[in-house]
Short mmCIF file of C-alpha atoms in Angstrom, two decimals:
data_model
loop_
_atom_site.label_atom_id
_atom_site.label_comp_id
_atom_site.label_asym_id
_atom_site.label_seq_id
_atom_site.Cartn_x
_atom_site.Cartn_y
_atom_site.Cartn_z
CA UNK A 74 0.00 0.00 0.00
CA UNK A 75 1.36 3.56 -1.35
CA UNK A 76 1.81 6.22 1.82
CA UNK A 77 -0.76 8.52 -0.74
CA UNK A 78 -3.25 5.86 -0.37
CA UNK A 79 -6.23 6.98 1.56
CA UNK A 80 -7.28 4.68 4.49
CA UNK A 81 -10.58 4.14 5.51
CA UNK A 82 -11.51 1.93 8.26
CA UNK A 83 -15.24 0.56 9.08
CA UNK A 84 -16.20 -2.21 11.45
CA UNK A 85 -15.43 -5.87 10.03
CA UNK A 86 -18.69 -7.17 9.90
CA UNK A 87 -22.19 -6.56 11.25
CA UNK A 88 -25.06 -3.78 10.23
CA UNK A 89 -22.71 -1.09 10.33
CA UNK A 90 -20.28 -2.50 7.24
CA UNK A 91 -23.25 -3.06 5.21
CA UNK A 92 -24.60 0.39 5.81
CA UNK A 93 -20.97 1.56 5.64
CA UNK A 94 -19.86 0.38 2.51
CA UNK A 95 -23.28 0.88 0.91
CA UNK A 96 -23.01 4.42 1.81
CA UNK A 97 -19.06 4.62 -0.20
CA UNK A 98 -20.39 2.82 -3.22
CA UNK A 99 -23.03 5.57 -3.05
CA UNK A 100 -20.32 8.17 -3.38
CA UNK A 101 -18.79 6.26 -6.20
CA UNK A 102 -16.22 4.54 -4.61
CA UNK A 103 -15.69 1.29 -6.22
CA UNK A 104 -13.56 -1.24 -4.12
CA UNK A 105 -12.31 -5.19 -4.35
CA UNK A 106 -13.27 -7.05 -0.90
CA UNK A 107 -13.38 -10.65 -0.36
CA UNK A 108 -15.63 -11.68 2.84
CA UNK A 109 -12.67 -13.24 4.68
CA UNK A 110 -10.56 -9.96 3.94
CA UNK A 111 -9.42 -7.46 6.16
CA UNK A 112 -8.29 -4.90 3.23
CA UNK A 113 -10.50 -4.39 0.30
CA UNK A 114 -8.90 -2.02 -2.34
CA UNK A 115 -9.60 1.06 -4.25
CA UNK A 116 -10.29 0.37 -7.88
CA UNK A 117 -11.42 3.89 -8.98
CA UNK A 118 -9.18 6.21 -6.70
CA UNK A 119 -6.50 5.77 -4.49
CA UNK A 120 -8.28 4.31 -1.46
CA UNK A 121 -7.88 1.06 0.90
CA UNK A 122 -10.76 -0.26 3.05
CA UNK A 123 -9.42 -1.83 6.73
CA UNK A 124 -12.23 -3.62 7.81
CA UNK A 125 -11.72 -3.92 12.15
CA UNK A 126 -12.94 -4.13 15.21
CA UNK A 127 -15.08 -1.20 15.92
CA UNK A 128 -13.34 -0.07 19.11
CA UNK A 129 -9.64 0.15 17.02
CA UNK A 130 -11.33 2.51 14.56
CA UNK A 131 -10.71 5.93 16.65
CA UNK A 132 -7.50 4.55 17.37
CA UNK A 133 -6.23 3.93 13.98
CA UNK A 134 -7.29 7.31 13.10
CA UNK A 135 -5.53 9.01 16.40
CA UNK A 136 -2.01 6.96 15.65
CA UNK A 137 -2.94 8.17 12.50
CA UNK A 138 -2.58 4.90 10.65
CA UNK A 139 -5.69 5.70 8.65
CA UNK A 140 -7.38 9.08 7.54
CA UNK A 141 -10.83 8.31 8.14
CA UNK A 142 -12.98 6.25 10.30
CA UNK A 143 -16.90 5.08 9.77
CA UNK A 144 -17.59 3.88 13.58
CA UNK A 145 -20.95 4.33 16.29
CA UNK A 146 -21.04 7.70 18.01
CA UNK A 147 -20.80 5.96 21.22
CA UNK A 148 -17.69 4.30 19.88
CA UNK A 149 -16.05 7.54 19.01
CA UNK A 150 -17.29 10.21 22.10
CA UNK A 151 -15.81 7.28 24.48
CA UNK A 152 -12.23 7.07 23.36
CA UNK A 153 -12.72 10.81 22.58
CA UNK A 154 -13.40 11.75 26.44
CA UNK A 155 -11.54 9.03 27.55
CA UNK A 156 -8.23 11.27 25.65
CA UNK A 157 -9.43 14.44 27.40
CA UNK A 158 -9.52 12.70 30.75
CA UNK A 159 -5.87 11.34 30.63
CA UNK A 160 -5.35 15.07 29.42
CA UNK A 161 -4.18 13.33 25.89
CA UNK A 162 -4.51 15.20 23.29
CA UNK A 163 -7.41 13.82 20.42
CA UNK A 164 -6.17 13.85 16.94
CA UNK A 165 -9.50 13.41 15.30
CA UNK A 166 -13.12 15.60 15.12
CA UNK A 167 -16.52 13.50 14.92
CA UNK A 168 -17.23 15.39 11.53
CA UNK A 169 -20.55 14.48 10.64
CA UNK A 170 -23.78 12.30 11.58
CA UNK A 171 -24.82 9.65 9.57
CA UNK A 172 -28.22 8.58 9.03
CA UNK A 173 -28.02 4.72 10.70
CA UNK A 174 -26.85 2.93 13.28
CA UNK A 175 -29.00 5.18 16.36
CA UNK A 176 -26.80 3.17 19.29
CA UNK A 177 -29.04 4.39 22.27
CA UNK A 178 -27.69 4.26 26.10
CA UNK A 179 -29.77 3.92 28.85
CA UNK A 180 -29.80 3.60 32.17
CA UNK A 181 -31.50 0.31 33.52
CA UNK A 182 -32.14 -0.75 37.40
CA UNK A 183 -34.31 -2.60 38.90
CA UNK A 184 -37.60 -1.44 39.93
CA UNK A 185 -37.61 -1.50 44.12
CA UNK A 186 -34.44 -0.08 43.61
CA UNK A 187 -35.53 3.11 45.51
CA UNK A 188 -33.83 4.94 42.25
CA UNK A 189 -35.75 8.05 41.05
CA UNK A 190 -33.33 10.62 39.54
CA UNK A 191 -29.87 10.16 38.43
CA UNK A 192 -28.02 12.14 40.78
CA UNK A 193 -28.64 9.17 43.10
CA UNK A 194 -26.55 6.58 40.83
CA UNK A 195 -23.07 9.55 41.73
CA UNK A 196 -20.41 7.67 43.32
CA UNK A 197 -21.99 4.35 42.91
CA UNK A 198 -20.63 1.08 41.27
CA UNK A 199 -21.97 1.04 37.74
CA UNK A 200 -21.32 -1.38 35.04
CA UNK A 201 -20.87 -0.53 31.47
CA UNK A 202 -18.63 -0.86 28.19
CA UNK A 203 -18.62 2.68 28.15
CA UNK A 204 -17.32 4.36 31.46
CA UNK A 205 -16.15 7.90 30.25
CA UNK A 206 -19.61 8.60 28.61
CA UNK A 207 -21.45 7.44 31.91
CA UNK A 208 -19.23 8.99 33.96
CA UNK A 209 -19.46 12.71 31.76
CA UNK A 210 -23.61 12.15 31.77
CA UNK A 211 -23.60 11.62 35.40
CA UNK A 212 -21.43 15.05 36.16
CA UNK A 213 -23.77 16.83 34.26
CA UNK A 214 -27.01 15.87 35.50
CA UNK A 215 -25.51 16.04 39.04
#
């Protein structure tokens, strides 16, 4: 792969490739991908696909191993505030919305819980893939 290659990495499989790599073909981007592949190529322009785990995608794009990233918001804001925690700077901007994917987060306990307003749930033990974002929501509302 040539340095002037752009790289573009989208999760490996599930909903999100197909929507992702509908949504390139859409803007013309013709590529060569085999299903066991982890690189599909550019056949019109200079372009390489990665196809990865979600969670490297930010990653690849902070060590700046790849110029652009297709990945959930959730995906993204974590490592992003996770970066601005350890006072790290983030080498990449969540540019744009797309229209699929919707991840929602929510906050689920069980009923006699004696929980009615999330300034309770400060300081307690709460588990989640995505500690950063919880952590941000919960400072907020507090």
């Amino acid at each position: 792969m040539s340095d002037k290659r752009i790289k573009i990495a989208i999760k490996k499989s599930g909903r999100l490739t197909e929507h992702s790599t509908s949504l390139l073909q859409k803007c013309g981007l013709i590529f060569s991908h085999a299903k066991d592949q982890l690189i599909g190529y550019g056949e019109n322009m200079p372009f390489d696909l990665m196809f990865v785990r979600d969670d490297d995608i930010p990653d690849l794009i902070q060590d700046n191993l790849c110029q652009i990233g297709i990945v959930g918001l959730n995906v993204a804001m974590e490592k992003q505030i996770g970066m601005e925690d350890a006072k790290k700077g983030c080498a990449y901007t969540i540019e744009q919305t797309l229209d699929f994917g919707q991840c929602l987060l929510a906050f689920a306990y069980p009923e006699d819980s004696g929980y009615s307003a999330i300034e309770q749930l400060e300081g307690k033990t709460i588990a989640t893939s995505y500690p950063f974002i919880v952590s941000k929501y919960i400072d907020e509302k507090s």
